[in-house]
Short mmCIF file of C-alpha atoms and ligand atoms in Angstrom, two decimals:
data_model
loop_
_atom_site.label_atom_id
_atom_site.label_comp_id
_atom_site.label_asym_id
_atom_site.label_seq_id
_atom_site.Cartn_x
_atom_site.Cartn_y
_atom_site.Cartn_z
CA UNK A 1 -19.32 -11.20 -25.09
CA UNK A 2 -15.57 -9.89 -24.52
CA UNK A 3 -13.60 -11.14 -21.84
CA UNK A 4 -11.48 -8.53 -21.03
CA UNK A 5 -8.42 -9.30 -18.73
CA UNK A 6 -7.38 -6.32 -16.04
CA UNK A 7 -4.35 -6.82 -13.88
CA UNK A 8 -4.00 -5.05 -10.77
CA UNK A 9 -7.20 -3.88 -10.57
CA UNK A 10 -7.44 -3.72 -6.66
CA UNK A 11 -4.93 -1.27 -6.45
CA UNK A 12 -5.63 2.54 -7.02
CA UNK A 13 -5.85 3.09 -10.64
CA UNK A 14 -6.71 -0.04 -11.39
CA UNK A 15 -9.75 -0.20 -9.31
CA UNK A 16 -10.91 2.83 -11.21
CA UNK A 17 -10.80 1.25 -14.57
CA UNK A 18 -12.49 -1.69 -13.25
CA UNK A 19 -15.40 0.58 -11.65
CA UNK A 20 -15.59 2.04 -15.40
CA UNK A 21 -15.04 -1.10 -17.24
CA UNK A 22 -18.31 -3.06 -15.22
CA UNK A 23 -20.51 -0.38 -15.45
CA UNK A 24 -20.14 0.87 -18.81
CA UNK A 25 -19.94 -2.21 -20.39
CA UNK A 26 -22.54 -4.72 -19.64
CA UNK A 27 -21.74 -6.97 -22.54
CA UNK A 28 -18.00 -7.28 -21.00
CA UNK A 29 -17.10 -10.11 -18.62
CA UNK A 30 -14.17 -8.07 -16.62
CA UNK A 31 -11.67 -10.36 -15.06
CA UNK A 32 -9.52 -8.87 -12.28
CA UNK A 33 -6.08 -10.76 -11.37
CA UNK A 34 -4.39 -9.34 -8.46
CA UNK A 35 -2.35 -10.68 -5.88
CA UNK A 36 -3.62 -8.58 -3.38
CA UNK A 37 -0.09 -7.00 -2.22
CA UNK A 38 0.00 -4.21 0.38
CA UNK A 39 -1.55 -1.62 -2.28
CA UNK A 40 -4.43 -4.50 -3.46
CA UNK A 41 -7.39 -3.51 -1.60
CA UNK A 42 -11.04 -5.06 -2.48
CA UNK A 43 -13.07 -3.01 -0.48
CA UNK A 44 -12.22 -0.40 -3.09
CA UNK A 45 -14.35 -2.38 -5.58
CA UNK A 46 -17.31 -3.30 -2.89
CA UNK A 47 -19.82 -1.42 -5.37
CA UNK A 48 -19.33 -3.80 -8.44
CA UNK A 49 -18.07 -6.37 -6.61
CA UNK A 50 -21.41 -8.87 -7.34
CA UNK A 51 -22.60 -7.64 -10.44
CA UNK A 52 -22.79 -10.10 -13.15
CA UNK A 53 -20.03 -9.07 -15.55
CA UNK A 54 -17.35 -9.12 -12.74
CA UNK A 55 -14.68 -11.79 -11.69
CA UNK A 56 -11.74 -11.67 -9.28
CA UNK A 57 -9.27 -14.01 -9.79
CA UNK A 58 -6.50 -14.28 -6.74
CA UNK A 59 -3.12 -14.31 -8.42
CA UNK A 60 0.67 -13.63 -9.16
CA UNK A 61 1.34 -12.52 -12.38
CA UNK A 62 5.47 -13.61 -11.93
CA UNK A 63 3.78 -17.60 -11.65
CA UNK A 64 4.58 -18.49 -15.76
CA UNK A 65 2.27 -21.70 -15.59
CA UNK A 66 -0.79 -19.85 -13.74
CA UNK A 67 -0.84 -17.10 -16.35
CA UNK A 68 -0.71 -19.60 -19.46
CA UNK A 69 -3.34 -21.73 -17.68
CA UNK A 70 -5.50 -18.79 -17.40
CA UNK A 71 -5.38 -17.54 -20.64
CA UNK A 72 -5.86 -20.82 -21.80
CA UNK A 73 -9.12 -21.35 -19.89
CA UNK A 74 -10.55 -17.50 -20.72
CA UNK A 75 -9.42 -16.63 -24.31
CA UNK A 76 -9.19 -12.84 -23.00
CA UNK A 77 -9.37 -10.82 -26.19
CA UNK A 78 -8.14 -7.65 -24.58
CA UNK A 79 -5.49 -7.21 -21.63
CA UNK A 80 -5.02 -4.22 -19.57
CA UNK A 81 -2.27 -4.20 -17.82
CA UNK A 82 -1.55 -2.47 -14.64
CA UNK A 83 -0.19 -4.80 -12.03
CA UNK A 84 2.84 -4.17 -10.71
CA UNK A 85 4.86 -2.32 -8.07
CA UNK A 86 4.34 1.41 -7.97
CA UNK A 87 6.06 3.34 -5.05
CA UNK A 88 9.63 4.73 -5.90
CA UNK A 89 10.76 4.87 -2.51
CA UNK A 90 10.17 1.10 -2.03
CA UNK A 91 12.26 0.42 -5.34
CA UNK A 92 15.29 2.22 -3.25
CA UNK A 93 14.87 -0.40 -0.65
CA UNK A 94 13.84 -3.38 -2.33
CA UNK A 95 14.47 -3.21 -6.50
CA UNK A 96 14.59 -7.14 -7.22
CA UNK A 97 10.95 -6.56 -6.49
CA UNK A 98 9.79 -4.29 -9.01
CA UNK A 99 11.91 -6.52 -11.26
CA UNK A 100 9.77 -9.40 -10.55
CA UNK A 101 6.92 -7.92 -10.60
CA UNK A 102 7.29 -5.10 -13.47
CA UNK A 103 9.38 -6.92 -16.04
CA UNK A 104 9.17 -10.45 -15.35
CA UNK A 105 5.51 -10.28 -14.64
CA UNK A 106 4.70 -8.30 -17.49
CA UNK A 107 6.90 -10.74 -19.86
CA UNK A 108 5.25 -13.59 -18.29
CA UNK A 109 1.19 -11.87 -19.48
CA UNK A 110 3.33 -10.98 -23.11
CA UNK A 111 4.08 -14.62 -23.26
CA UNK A 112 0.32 -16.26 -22.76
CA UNK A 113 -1.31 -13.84 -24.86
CA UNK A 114 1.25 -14.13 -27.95
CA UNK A 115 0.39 -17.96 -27.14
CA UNK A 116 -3.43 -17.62 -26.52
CA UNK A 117 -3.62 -15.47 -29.82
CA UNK A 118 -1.25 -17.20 -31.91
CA UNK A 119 0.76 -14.27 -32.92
CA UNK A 120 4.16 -14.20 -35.14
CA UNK A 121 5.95 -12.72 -37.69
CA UNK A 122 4.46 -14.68 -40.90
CA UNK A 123 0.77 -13.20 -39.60
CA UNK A 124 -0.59 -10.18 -39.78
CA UNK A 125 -1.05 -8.07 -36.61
CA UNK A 126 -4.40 -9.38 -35.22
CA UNK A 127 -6.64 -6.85 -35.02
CA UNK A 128 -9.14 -8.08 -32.93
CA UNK A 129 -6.98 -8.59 -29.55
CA UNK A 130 -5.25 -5.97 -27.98
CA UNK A 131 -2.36 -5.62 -25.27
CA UNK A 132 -2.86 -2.32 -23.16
CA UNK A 133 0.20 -1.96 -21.34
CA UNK A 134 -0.55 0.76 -18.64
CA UNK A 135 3.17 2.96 -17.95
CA UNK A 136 4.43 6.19 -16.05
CA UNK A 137 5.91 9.39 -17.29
CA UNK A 138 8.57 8.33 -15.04
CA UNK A 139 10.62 6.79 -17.89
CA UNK A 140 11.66 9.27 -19.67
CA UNK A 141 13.64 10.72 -16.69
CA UNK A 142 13.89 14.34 -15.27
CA UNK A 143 13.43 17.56 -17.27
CA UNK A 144 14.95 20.76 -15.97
CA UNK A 145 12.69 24.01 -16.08
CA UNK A 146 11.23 24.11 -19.14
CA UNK A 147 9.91 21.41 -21.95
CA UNK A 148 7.48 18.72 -22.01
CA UNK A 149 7.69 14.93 -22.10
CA UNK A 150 6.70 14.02 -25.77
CA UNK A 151 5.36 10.22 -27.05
CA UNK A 152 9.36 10.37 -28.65
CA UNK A 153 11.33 11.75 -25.98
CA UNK A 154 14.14 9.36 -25.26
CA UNK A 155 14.00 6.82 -22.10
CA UNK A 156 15.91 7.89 -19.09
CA UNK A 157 14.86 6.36 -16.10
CA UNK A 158 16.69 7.31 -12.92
CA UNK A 159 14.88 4.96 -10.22
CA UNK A 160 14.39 1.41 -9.93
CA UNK A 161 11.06 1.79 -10.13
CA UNK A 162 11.55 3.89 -13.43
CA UNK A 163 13.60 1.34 -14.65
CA UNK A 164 11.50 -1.38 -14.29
CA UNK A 165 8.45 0.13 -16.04
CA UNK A 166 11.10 1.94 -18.85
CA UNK A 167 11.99 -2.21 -19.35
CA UNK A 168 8.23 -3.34 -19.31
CA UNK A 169 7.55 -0.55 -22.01
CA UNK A 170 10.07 -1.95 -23.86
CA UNK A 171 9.26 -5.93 -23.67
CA UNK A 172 5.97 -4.94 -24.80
CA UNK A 173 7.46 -3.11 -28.08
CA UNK A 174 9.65 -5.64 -28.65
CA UNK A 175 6.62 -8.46 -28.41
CA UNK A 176 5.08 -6.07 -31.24
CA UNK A 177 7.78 -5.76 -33.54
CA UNK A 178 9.35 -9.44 -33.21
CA UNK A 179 5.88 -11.35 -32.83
CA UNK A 180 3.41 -9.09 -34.76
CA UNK A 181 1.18 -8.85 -30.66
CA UNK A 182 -1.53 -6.13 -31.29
CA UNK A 183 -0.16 -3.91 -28.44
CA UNK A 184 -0.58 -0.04 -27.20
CA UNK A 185 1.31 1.51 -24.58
CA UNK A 186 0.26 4.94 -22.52
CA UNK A 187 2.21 6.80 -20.30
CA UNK A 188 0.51 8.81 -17.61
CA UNK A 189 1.75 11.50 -15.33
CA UNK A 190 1.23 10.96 -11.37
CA UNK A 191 -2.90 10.63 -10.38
CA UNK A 192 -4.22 11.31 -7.18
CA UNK A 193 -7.70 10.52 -6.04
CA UNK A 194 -10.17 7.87 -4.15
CA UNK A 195 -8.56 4.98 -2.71
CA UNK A 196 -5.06 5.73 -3.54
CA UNK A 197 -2.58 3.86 -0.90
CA UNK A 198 -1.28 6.65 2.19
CA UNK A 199 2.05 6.45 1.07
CA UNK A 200 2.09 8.40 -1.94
CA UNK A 201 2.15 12.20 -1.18
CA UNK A 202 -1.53 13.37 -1.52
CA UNK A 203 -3.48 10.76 0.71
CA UNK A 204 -0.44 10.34 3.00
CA UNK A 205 -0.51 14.42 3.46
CA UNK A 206 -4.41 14.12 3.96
CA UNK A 207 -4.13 11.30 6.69
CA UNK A 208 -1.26 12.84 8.83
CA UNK A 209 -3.19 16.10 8.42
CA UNK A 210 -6.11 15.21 10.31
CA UNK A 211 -3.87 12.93 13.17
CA UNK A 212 -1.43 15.78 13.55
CA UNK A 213 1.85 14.35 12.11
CA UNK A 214 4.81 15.80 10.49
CA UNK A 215 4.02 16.31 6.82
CA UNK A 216 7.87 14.89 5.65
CA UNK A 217 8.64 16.92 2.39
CA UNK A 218 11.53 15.82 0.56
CA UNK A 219 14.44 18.03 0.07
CA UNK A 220 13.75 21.66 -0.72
CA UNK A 221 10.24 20.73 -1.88
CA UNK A 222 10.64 22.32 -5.19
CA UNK A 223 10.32 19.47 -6.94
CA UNK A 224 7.57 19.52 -9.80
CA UNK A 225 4.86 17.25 -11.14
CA UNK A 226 1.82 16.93 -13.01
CA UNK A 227 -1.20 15.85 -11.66
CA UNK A 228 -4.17 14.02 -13.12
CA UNK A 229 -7.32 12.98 -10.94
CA UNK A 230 -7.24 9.13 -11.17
CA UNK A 231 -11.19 9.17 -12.87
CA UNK A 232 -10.08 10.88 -15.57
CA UNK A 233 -6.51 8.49 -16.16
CA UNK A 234 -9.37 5.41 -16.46
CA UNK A 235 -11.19 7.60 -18.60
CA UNK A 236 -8.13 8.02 -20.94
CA UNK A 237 -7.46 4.41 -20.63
CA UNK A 238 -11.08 3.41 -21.71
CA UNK A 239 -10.86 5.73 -24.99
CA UNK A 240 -7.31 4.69 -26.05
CA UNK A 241 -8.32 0.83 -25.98
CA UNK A 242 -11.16 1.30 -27.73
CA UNK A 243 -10.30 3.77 -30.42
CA UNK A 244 -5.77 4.17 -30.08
CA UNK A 245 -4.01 3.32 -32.73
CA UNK A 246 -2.64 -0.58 -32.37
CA UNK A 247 1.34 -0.56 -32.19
CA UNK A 248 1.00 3.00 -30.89
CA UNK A 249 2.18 5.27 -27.68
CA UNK A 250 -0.24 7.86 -25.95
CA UNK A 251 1.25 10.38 -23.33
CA UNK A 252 -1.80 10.91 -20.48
CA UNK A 253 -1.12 13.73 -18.38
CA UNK A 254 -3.30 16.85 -16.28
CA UNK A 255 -1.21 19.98 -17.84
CA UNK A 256 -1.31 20.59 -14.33
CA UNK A 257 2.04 21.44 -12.74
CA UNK A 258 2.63 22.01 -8.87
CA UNK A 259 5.91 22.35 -7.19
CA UNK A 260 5.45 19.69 -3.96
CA UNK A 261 5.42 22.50 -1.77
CA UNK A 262 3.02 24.80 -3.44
CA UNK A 263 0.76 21.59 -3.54
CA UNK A 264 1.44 20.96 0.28
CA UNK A 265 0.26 24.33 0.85
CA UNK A 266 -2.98 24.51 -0.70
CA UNK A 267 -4.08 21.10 0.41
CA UNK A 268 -3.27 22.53 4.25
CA UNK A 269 -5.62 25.55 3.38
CA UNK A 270 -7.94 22.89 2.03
CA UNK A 271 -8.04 20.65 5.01
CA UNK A 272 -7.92 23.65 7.37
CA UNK A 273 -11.39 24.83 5.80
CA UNK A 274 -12.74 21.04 5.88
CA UNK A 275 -11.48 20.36 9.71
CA UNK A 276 -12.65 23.55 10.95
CA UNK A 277 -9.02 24.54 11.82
CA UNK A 278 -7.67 28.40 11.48
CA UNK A 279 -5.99 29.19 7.92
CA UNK A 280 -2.43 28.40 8.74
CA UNK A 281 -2.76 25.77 11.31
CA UNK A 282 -1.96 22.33 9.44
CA UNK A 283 0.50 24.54 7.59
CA UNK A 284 2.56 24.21 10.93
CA UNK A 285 2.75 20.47 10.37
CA UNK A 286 5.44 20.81 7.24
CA UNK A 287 8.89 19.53 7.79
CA UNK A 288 11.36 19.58 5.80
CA UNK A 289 13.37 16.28 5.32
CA UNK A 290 16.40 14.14 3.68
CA UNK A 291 15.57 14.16 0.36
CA UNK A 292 14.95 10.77 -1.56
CA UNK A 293 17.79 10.09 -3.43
CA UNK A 294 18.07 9.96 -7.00
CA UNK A 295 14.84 12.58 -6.76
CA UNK A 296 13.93 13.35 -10.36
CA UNK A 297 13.30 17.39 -10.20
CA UNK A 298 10.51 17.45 -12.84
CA UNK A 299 8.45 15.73 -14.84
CA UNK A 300 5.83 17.56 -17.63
CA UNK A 301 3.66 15.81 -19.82
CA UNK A 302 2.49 16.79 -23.31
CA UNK A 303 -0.08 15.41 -23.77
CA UNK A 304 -1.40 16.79 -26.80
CA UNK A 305 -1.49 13.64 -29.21
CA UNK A 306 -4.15 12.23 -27.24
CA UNK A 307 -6.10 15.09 -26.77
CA UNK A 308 -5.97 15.77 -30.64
CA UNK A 309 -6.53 12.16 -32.34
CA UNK A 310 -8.87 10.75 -29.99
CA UNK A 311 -10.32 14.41 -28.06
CA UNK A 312 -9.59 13.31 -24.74
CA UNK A 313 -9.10 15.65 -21.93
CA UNK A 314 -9.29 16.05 -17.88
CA UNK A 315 -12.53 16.72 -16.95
CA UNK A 316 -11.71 18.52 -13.50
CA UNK A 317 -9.27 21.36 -12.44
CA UNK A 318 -6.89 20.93 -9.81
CA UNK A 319 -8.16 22.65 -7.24
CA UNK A 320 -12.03 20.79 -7.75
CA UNK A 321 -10.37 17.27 -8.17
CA UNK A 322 -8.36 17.84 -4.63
CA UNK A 323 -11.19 19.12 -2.96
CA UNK A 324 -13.33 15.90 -4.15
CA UNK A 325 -10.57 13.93 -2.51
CA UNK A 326 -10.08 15.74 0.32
CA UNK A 327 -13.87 14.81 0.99
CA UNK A 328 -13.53 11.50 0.07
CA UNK A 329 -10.64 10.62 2.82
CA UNK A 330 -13.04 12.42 5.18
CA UNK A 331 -15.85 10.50 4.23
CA UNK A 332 -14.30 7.11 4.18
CA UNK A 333 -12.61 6.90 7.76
CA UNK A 334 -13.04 3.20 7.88
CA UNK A 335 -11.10 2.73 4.66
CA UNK A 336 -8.37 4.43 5.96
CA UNK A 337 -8.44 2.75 9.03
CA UNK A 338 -8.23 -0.71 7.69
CA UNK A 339 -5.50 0.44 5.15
CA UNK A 340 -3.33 2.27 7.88
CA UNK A 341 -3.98 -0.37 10.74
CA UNK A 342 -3.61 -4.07 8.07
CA UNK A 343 -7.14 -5.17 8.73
CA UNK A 344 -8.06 -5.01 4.71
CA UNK A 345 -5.48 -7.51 4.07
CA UNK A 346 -5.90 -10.13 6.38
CA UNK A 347 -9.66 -10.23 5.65
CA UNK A 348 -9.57 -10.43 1.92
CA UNK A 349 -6.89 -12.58 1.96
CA UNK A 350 -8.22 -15.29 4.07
CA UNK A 351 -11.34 -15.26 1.96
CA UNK A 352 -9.81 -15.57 -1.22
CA UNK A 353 -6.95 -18.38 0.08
CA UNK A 354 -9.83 -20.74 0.89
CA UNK A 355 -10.93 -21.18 -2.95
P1 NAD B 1 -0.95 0.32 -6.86
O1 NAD B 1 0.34 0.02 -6.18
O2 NAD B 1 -2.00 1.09 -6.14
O3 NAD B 1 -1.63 -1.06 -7.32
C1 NAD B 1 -0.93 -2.09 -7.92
C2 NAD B 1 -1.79 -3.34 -7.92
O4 NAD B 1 -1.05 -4.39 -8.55
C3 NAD B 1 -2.18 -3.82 -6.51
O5 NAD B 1 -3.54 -4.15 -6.46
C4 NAD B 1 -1.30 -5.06 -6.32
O6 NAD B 1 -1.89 -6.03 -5.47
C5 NAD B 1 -1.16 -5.56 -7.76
N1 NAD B 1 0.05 -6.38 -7.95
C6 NAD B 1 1.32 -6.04 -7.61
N2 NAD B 1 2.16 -7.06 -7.90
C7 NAD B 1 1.39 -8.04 -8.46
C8 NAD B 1 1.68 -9.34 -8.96
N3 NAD B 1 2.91 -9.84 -8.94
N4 NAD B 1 0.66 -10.07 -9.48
C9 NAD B 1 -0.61 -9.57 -9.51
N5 NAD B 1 -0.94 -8.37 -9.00
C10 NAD B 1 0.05 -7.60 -8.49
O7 NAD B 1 -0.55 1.00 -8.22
P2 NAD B 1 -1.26 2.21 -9.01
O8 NAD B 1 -0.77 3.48 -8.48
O9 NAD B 1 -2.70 1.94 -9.11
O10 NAD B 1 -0.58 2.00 -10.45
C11 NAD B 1 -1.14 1.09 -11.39
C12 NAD B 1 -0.30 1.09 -12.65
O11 NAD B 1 -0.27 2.40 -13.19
C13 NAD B 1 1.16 0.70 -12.42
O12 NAD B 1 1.57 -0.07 -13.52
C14 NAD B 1 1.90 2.03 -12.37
O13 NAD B 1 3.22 1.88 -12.81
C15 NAD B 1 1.08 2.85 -13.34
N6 NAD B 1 1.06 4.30 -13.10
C16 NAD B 1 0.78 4.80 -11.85
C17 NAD B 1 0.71 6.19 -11.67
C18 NAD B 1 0.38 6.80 -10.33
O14 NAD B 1 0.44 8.02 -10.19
N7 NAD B 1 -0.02 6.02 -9.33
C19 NAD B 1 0.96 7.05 -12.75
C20 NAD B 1 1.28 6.49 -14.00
C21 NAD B 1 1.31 5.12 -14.17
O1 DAU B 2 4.72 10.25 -12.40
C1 DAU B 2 3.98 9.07 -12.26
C2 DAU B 2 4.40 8.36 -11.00
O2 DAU B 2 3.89 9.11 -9.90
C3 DAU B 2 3.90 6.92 -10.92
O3 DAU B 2 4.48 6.18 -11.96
C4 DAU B 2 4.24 6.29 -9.57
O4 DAU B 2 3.69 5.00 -9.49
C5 DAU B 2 3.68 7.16 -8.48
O5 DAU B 2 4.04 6.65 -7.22
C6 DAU B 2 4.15 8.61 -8.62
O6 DAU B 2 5.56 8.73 -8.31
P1 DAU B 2 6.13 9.94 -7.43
O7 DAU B 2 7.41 9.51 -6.83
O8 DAU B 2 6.12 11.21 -8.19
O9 DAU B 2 4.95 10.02 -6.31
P2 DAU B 2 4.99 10.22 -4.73
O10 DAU B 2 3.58 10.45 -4.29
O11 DAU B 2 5.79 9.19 -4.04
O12 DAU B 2 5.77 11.62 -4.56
C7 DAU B 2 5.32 12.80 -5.19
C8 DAU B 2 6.33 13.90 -4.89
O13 DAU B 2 6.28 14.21 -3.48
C9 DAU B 2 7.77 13.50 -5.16
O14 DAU B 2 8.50 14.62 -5.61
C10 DAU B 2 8.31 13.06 -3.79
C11 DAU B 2 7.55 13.97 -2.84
N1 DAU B 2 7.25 13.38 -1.51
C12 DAU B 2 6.64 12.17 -1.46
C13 DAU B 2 6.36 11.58 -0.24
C14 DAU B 2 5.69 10.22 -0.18
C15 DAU B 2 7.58 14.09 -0.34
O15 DAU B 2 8.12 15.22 -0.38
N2 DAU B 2 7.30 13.50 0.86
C16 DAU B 2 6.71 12.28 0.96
O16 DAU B 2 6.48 11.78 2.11
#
């Protein structure tokens, strides 16, 4: 039986690789640690929540002595690790946070499992543990109209949020290269999808669609990025710890480009269709606003490396993977309601507090 450790996995992608995880792999015991933040939600995992090969565990992965204990008592033999604070514009109000979270944390997980497994410099790289750090393409900055993030393109982060994950990725090399930890790193362009928390662009578009609010773009709106449905990111994740290379980096990304405002526009016609509205109507909603500062202009993935050593690629295009989640905001009205209104978090938390 392998225990296999996932962090963050009531938040949006990680609730996804949980889902997959649990039901793929019977003969895995999948241990969740989240601290249920804002973006942890556990309603998102309701469906595995009591099968047999599925554990939450309520914590903070900044606490040093809880981690250690933890790995102490579990002897994970595989980490995935996706905890941490995701949502630029919050790192331009609060950055000590994402520090705490996104490089402390993820020091403080390097730390128990070079510990747990017993790793350093005299031994060879153990083979039979592995340290999946989960990353952004936001690291290696802004490109301008053409070219492609590359596995080797220089770091360049330009938010605190980008900064914080650019100094996680590089912990997690160093913790390779100075300890001999079995680790592999991806770096995935922005996902959309089920469950993801209304204040990233796509759900928070779809939810102030159907109440009739201003749809806030940023700036011009030309700004570009490449989207990946969420399903498919866990799917990536799944096949690069199982067969990646160990000490390696994987770029994940949609090769699916879309200026904000382009994007904006088609998920109005979307909705319009879904709602029953005239073609044109929740286009009204649009309004232009400041822009966010420090707004990287583009980001591109190549993701070619992954696609050729280990054949993955997205399994949906675009305009089917927005549609999907179009439905699935329509369909799940009480989710959004408890996200938007706080109710999720005072439920799970109380229940969890108690134990
Ligand atoms: P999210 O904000 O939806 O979820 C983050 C989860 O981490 C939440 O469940 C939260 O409770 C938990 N968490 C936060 N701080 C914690 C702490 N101190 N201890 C324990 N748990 C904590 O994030 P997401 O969008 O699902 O992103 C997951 C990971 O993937 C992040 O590392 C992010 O940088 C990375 N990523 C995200 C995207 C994207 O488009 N969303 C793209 C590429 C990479
Ligand atoms: O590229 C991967 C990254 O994608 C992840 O690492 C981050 O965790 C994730 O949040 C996402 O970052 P972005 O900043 O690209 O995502 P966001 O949904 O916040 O914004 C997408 C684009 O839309 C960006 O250019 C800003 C713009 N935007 C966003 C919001 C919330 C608007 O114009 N208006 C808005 O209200």
């Amino acid at each position: 039986m392998k225990k296999i450790l996932i962090t963050g996995g009531a938040g949006f992608i990680g609730s996804h690789v949980v889902r997959l995880f649990v039901n793929t792999y019977a003969d895995y015991e999948v241990y969740n640690l989240d601290k249920l933040t804002y973006a942890g939600n556990l309603e998102n995992l309701k469906d595995v929540e009591n099968k047999p090969n599925y554990k939450f565990v309520l914590g903070d992965i900044t606490d040093a002595e809880f981690i250690n204990n933890l790995f102490e008592e579990h002897k994970f033999s595989a980490v995935v690790h996706l905890a941490a604070e995701s949502h630029v514009d919050r790192s331009i109000s609060n950055p000590l946070d994402f520090v705490f979270a996104n490089v402390i944390g993820t020091v403080n997980l390097l730390n128990a499992a070079k510990k747990a497994w017993g790793c350093n410099k005299d031994k060879p790289v153990p083979t039979d543990r592995i340290f999946y750090h989960v990353s952004t393409d936001e690291v290696y900055g802004s490109l301008g109209e053409t070219g492609f993030f590359l596995e080797t393109t220089p770091y360049d982060p330009q938010s605190p949020y980008s900064a914080s994950k650019a100094s996680s990725d590089h912990f997690v090399r160093a913790y390779n290269n100075t300890y001999n930890l079995p680790v592999v790193i991806s770096n995935c362009s922005n996902n959309y999808g089920a469950n993801q928390f209304p204040e990233k662009l796509i759900p928070l578009f779809i939810h102030n669609i159907k109440t009739n609010k201003a749809l806030p773009v940023y700036g011009d709106g030309k700004y570009t990025r490449d989207w990946l449905w969420v399903a498919d990111h866990a799917r990536a994740i799944d096949v690069i710890l199982h067969k990646g290379e160990l000490g390696e980096t994987y770029n994940i990304g949609g090769f699916n480009e879309w200026q904000n405002i382009e994007l904006i526009k088609l998920l109005c016609k979307i909705m319009d269709k879904k709602l029953g509205r005239a073609e044109g109507e929740s286009e009204k909603l649009i309004t232009y606003v400041k822009d966010r500062p420090g707004h990287d202009k583009r980001y591109a993935i190549d993701a070619s490396k992954l696609n050729q050593k280990l054949g993955w690629k997205p399994s949906v295009t675009f305009e089917e993977g927005l549609e999907k989640t179009v439905d699935w905001y329509l369909e799940n009205e009480e989710w959004l309601r408890n996200v938007t209104s706080g109710e999720y978090q005072k439920y799970y938390t109380a229940q969890y507090a108690t134990r």
